[in-house]
Amino acid sequence: MDFILYEVNGAVGTITINREKALNALNSQVLDELSATLDAVDLDTVRCLILTGAGEKSFVAGADIGEMSTLTKAEAEAFGKKGNDVFRKLETFPIPVIAAVNGFALGGGCEISMSCDIRICSENAMFGQPEVGLGITPGFGGTQRLARLVSPGMAKQLIYTARNIKAPEAYRIGLVNDIIKAEVDEQGNVVKSAKEALMEAAGKMAAGIAKQAPIAVRASKKAINDGLQVDMDQAIVIEEKLFGSCFETEDQKAGMGNFLEKDKEKKLKVVPFVNR
Ligand code: CAA
């Protein structure tokens, strides 16, 4: 792969979009490689993914403007579909995906972060959908996911004005769950860069997810995602079925058995969740 790095540490996989010279902009090759990387994730061992961009400056600065600049209407529609197919694969990926947003998340960058389950960012992060300033609409799901994630009114304001927002505003409107600061000592020296601190926080969160019962985590993701697409009467049925599906698994027996164990020493033991 030229533009994607993938590494696994225990039960956590980290995907890095690695096209730093172009601020990790998404061209067709990046999208194809991302799709192939997701297909190759070993779901028997990996229980949570982190998605980030190479370097300290940019998460993803959008779809590749150079590649898009000469597209015909039909080609542009196909390019939108290519991005949407990969982002949907990410959104519906069986295990949780945390976006560690290390800088610019503009256009397709904001859109890919919104396809992840959870977004945390560094202090220097900047979010936005600047597409109308380029004469196009957001094309990788931005009109849909931003409206659902924040609110239709706020999404319309951001998209119509093409205004980019900094991390504190993204936090205030609920676009990111947390802002991670660089660590500085008493003399003002940087001990941990914004990116290092962000990746450490993302790693901790991912490890915290990975130690929970994997079947239950996957079922929770599916229940939330699928339930949001339908009305409440259908949504609670989706939950009932997924709730039921966790029972009689080894993890449910171990998890509940552990809680009910009378012996305090045994009760404190780590539950050996097994993905079955
Ligand atoms: N596509 C292609 N190349 C990009 C890019 C993009 N989206 N964003 C940055 N780059 C490239 C630049 O062309 C430049 O390349 P060269 O060194 O070869 O000239 C390199 O990355 C560094 O960029 P800058 O010199 O511009 O860096 P900067 O610090 O001055 O500015 C920036 C950073 C504000 C992010 C600026 O690069 C920028 O505005 N980028 C475009 C952001 C944008 O509009 N994104 C939306 C794209 S449209 C989209 O995503 C549609 C969709 O929904 C599918």
Tab-separated table of C-alpha atoms in Angstrom, residues 33-238:
chain	number	residue	atom	x	y	z
A	33	GLU	CA	-6.468	1.127	-0.224
A	34	LEU	CA	-8.614	2.085	2.773
A	35	SER	CA	-11.341	-0.244	1.573
A	36	ALA	CA	-8.854	-3.119	1.104
A	37	THR	CA	-7.368	-2.455	4.560
A	38	LEU	CA	-10.787	-2.708	6.193
A	39	ASP	CA	-11.445	-5.962	4.326
A	40	ALA	CA	-8.197	-7.388	5.698
A	41	VAL	CA	-8.792	-6.566	9.401
A	42	ASP	CA	-8.706	-9.785	11.410
A	43	LEU	CA	-11.970	-9.583	13.331
A	44	ASP	CA	-11.091	-12.612	15.451
A	45	THR	CA	-8.349	-10.665	17.194
A	46	VAL	CA	-8.964	-6.943	16.611
A	47	ARG	CA	-11.787	-5.451	18.682
A	48	CYS	CA	-11.472	-1.727	18.071
A	49	LEU	CA	-9.942	0.449	15.330
A	50	ILE	CA	-8.380	3.900	15.454
A	51	LEU	CA	-8.340	6.008	12.280
A	52	THR	CA	-5.900	8.903	12.007
A	53	GLY	CA	-3.842	10.928	9.534
A	54	ALA	CA	-0.053	10.948	9.183
A	55	GLY	CA	1.826	13.864	10.729
A	56	GLU	CA	0.918	16.600	13.202
A	57	LYS	CA	-0.855	19.016	10.868
A	58	SER	CA	-3.703	17.266	9.134
A	59	PHE	CA	-6.131	14.421	9.678
A	60	VAL	CA	-7.562	14.576	6.141
A	61	ALA	CA	-7.792	17.861	4.170
A	62	GLY	CA	-10.666	16.578	2.041
A	63	ALA	CA	-11.190	14.782	-1.217
A	64	ASP	CA	-8.411	15.413	-3.728
A	65	ILE	CA	-9.269	18.687	-5.461
A	66	GLY	CA	-6.759	18.044	-8.267
A	67	GLU	CA	-8.378	14.724	-9.133
A	68	MET	CA	-11.900	16.173	-8.925
A	69	SER	CA	-11.208	19.328	-10.929
A	70	THR	CA	-11.697	17.770	-14.381
A	71	LEU	CA	-14.466	15.264	-13.633
A	72	THR	CA	-17.625	15.149	-15.711
A	73	LYS	CA	-21.034	14.982	-13.985
A	74	ALA	CA	-21.123	11.191	-14.388
A	75	GLU	CA	-17.534	10.730	-13.224
A	76	ALA	CA	-18.152	12.941	-10.198
A	77	GLU	CA	-21.218	10.908	-9.246
A	78	ALA	CA	-19.114	7.738	-9.490
A	79	PHE	CA	-16.356	9.355	-7.377
A	80	GLY	CA	-18.979	10.284	-4.756
A	81	LYS	CA	-20.181	6.683	-4.761
A	82	LYS	CA	-16.642	5.375	-4.342
A	83	GLY	CA	-16.162	7.557	-1.248
A	84	ASN	CA	-19.617	6.804	0.097
A	85	ASP	CA	-19.130	3.043	-0.292
A	86	VAL	CA	-15.884	3.114	1.714
A	87	PHE	CA	-17.287	5.453	4.378
A	88	ARG	CA	-20.378	3.265	4.727
A	89	LYS	CA	-18.093	0.238	5.142
A	90	LEU	CA	-16.392	2.132	7.962
A	91	GLU	CA	-19.673	3.230	9.532
A	92	THR	CA	-21.136	-0.276	9.491
A	93	PHE	CA	-17.833	-1.987	10.318
A	94	PRO	CA	-18.606	-4.685	12.895
A	95	ILE	CA	-16.282	-3.241	15.558
A	96	PRO	CA	-16.069	0.363	16.830
A	97	VAL	CA	-13.862	2.885	15.028
A	98	ILE	CA	-12.428	5.918	16.839
A	99	ALA	CA	-11.366	8.891	14.695
A	100	ALA	CA	-8.271	10.517	16.205
A	101	VAL	CA	-8.480	13.872	14.436
A	102	ASN	CA	-4.993	15.386	14.391
A	103	GLY	CA	-5.476	18.697	12.580
A	104	PHE	CA	-7.461	19.582	9.452
A	105	ALA	CA	-10.671	17.606	8.988
A	106	LEU	CA	-12.137	19.456	6.035
A	107	GLY	CA	-14.648	18.305	3.426
A	108	GLY	CA	-14.044	14.577	2.969
A	109	GLY	CA	-11.918	14.718	6.149
A	110	CYS	CA	-14.815	15.906	8.280
A	111	GLU	CA	-17.003	13.388	6.456
A	112	ILE	CA	-14.742	10.398	7.122
A	113	SER	CA	-14.516	11.348	10.805
A	114	MET	CA	-18.324	11.415	10.952
A	115	SER	CA	-18.414	7.860	9.555
A	116	CYS	CA	-16.522	6.708	12.643
A	117	ASP	CA	-18.290	5.851	15.896
A	118	ILE	CA	-16.428	8.342	18.082
A	119	ARG	CA	-14.346	11.453	17.349
A	120	ILE	CA	-11.642	12.883	19.591
A	121	CYS	CA	-9.288	15.594	18.398
A	122	SER	CA	-6.124	17.510	19.135
A	123	GLU	CA	-6.186	21.219	20.052
A	124	ASN	CA	-5.092	22.197	16.535
A	125	ALA	CA	-7.973	20.350	14.849
A	126	MET	CA	-10.170	22.262	12.448
A	127	PHE	CA	-13.441	20.938	11.069
A	128	GLY	CA	-15.521	22.150	8.168
A	129	GLN	CA	-17.380	21.485	4.956
A	130	PRO	CA	-15.887	24.111	2.620
A	131	GLU	CA	-17.321	22.551	-0.557
A	132	VAL	CA	-19.762	25.298	-1.596
A	133	GLY	CA	-16.737	27.591	-1.817
A	134	LEU	CA	-15.391	25.181	-4.455
A	135	GLY	CA	-18.670	25.181	-6.364
A	136	ILE	CA	-19.848	21.738	-5.215
A	137	THR	CA	-21.838	20.167	-2.396
A	138	PRO	CA	-20.268	17.901	0.219
A	139	GLY	CA	-20.029	14.571	-1.587
A	140	PHE	CA	-18.990	11.871	0.864
A	141	GLY	CA	-22.043	11.965	3.152
A	142	GLY	CA	-21.530	15.393	4.756
A	143	THR	CA	-25.017	16.724	4.027
A	144	GLN	CA	-26.505	13.671	5.726
A	145	ARG	CA	-24.191	12.851	8.639
A	146	LEU	CA	-23.535	16.423	9.816
A	147	ALA	CA	-27.272	17.125	9.977
A	148	ARG	CA	-27.813	13.941	11.987
A	149	LEU	CA	-24.805	14.419	14.282
A	150	VAL	CA	-25.183	18.059	15.246
A	151	SER	CA	-28.520	19.472	14.088
A	152	PRO	CA	-30.055	20.302	10.712
A	153	GLY	CA	-29.845	24.038	11.490
A	154	MET	CA	-26.178	23.965	12.527
A	155	ALA	CA	-25.269	21.671	9.613
A	156	LYS	CA	-26.982	24.033	7.172
A	157	GLN	CA	-25.179	27.040	8.635
A	158	LEU	CA	-21.770	25.353	8.415
A	159	ILE	CA	-22.340	23.987	4.908
A	160	TYR	CA	-23.952	27.123	3.410
A	161	THR	CA	-21.279	29.463	4.823
A	162	ALA	CA	-18.346	27.059	4.184
A	163	ARG	CA	-16.970	28.233	7.552
A	164	ASN	CA	-14.301	26.086	9.184
A	165	ILE	CA	-14.482	25.725	12.944
A	166	LYS	CA	-11.779	25.123	15.537
A	167	ALA	CA	-11.754	22.320	18.085
A	168	PRO	CA	-13.570	24.177	20.937
A	169	GLU	CA	-16.517	25.021	18.670
A	170	ALA	CA	-16.610	21.470	17.294
A	171	TYR	CA	-16.759	20.281	20.908
A	172	ARG	CA	-19.493	22.775	21.806
A	173	ILE	CA	-21.777	21.605	18.977
A	174	GLY	CA	-21.179	17.923	19.747
A	175	LEU	CA	-19.093	17.084	16.695
A	176	VAL	CA	-16.221	15.777	18.845
A	177	ASN	CA	-16.352	14.029	22.198
A	178	ASP	CA	-13.090	15.370	23.577
A	179	ILE	CA	-10.159	17.694	22.841
A	180	ILE	CA	-6.763	16.328	23.838
A	181	LYS	CA	-4.062	18.849	24.705
A	182	ALA	CA	-0.308	18.569	24.231
A	183	GLU	CA	1.519	18.011	27.508
A	184	VAL	CA	3.736	20.868	28.611
A	185	ASP	CA	6.051	20.965	31.657
A	186	GLU	CA	6.328	23.857	34.140
A	187	GLN	CA	8.936	25.576	31.972
A	188	GLY	CA	6.596	25.477	28.997
A	189	ASN	CA	8.521	22.734	27.166
A	190	VAL	CA	6.384	20.298	25.187
A	191	VAL	CA	6.706	16.892	26.847
A	192	LYS	CA	4.152	15.186	24.661
A	193	SER	CA	3.109	16.634	21.303
A	194	ALA	CA	-0.550	17.156	20.469
A	195	LYS	CA	-0.435	14.125	18.155
A	196	GLU	CA	1.303	11.898	20.735
A	197	ALA	CA	-1.175	12.893	23.443
A	198	LEU	CA	-4.088	12.334	21.050
A	199	MET	CA	-2.886	8.874	20.009
A	200	GLU	CA	-2.292	7.930	23.637
A	201	ALA	CA	-5.845	8.997	24.547
A	202	ALA	CA	-7.292	7.172	21.544
A	203	GLY	CA	-5.278	4.064	22.443
A	204	LYS	CA	-6.548	4.147	26.021
A	205	MET	CA	-10.143	4.515	24.893
A	206	ALA	CA	-9.749	1.723	22.331
A	207	ALA	CA	-8.159	-0.594	24.903
A	208	GLY	CA	-11.041	0.173	27.285
A	209	ILE	CA	-13.501	-0.864	24.576
A	210	ALA	CA	-11.442	-3.909	23.577
A	211	LYS	CA	-11.535	-5.371	27.088
A	212	GLN	CA	-15.347	-5.439	27.157
A	213	ALA	CA	-17.334	-8.401	25.859
A	214	PRO	CA	-16.820	-8.176	22.062
A	215	ILE	CA	-20.162	-9.664	21.035
A	216	ALA	CA	-21.957	-7.173	23.288
A	217	VAL	CA	-19.935	-4.220	21.951
A	218	ARG	CA	-20.657	-5.202	18.351
A	219	ALA	CA	-24.346	-5.714	19.117
A	220	SER	CA	-24.505	-2.286	20.826
A	221	LYS	CA	-22.999	-0.622	17.731
A	222	LYS	CA	-25.461	-2.363	15.454
A	223	ALA	CA	-28.419	-1.537	17.712
A	224	ILE	CA	-27.550	2.175	17.792
A	225	ASN	CA	-26.783	2.428	14.063
A	226	ASP	CA	-29.738	0.387	12.830
A	227	GLY	CA	-32.143	1.857	15.382
A	228	LEU	CA	-31.389	5.405	14.250
A	229	GLN	CA	-32.636	4.558	10.737
A	230	VAL	CA	-36.175	3.582	11.807
A	231	ASP	CA	-38.979	4.790	14.108
A	232	MET	CA	-38.948	4.009	17.835
A	233	ASP	CA	-41.376	1.061	17.600
A	234	GLN	CA	-39.078	-0.702	15.156
A	235	ALA	CA	-35.943	0.505	16.930
A	236	ILE	CA	-36.770	-1.151	20.225
A	237	VAL	CA	-37.441	-4.423	18.393
A	238	ILE	CA	-33.957	-4.168	16.875
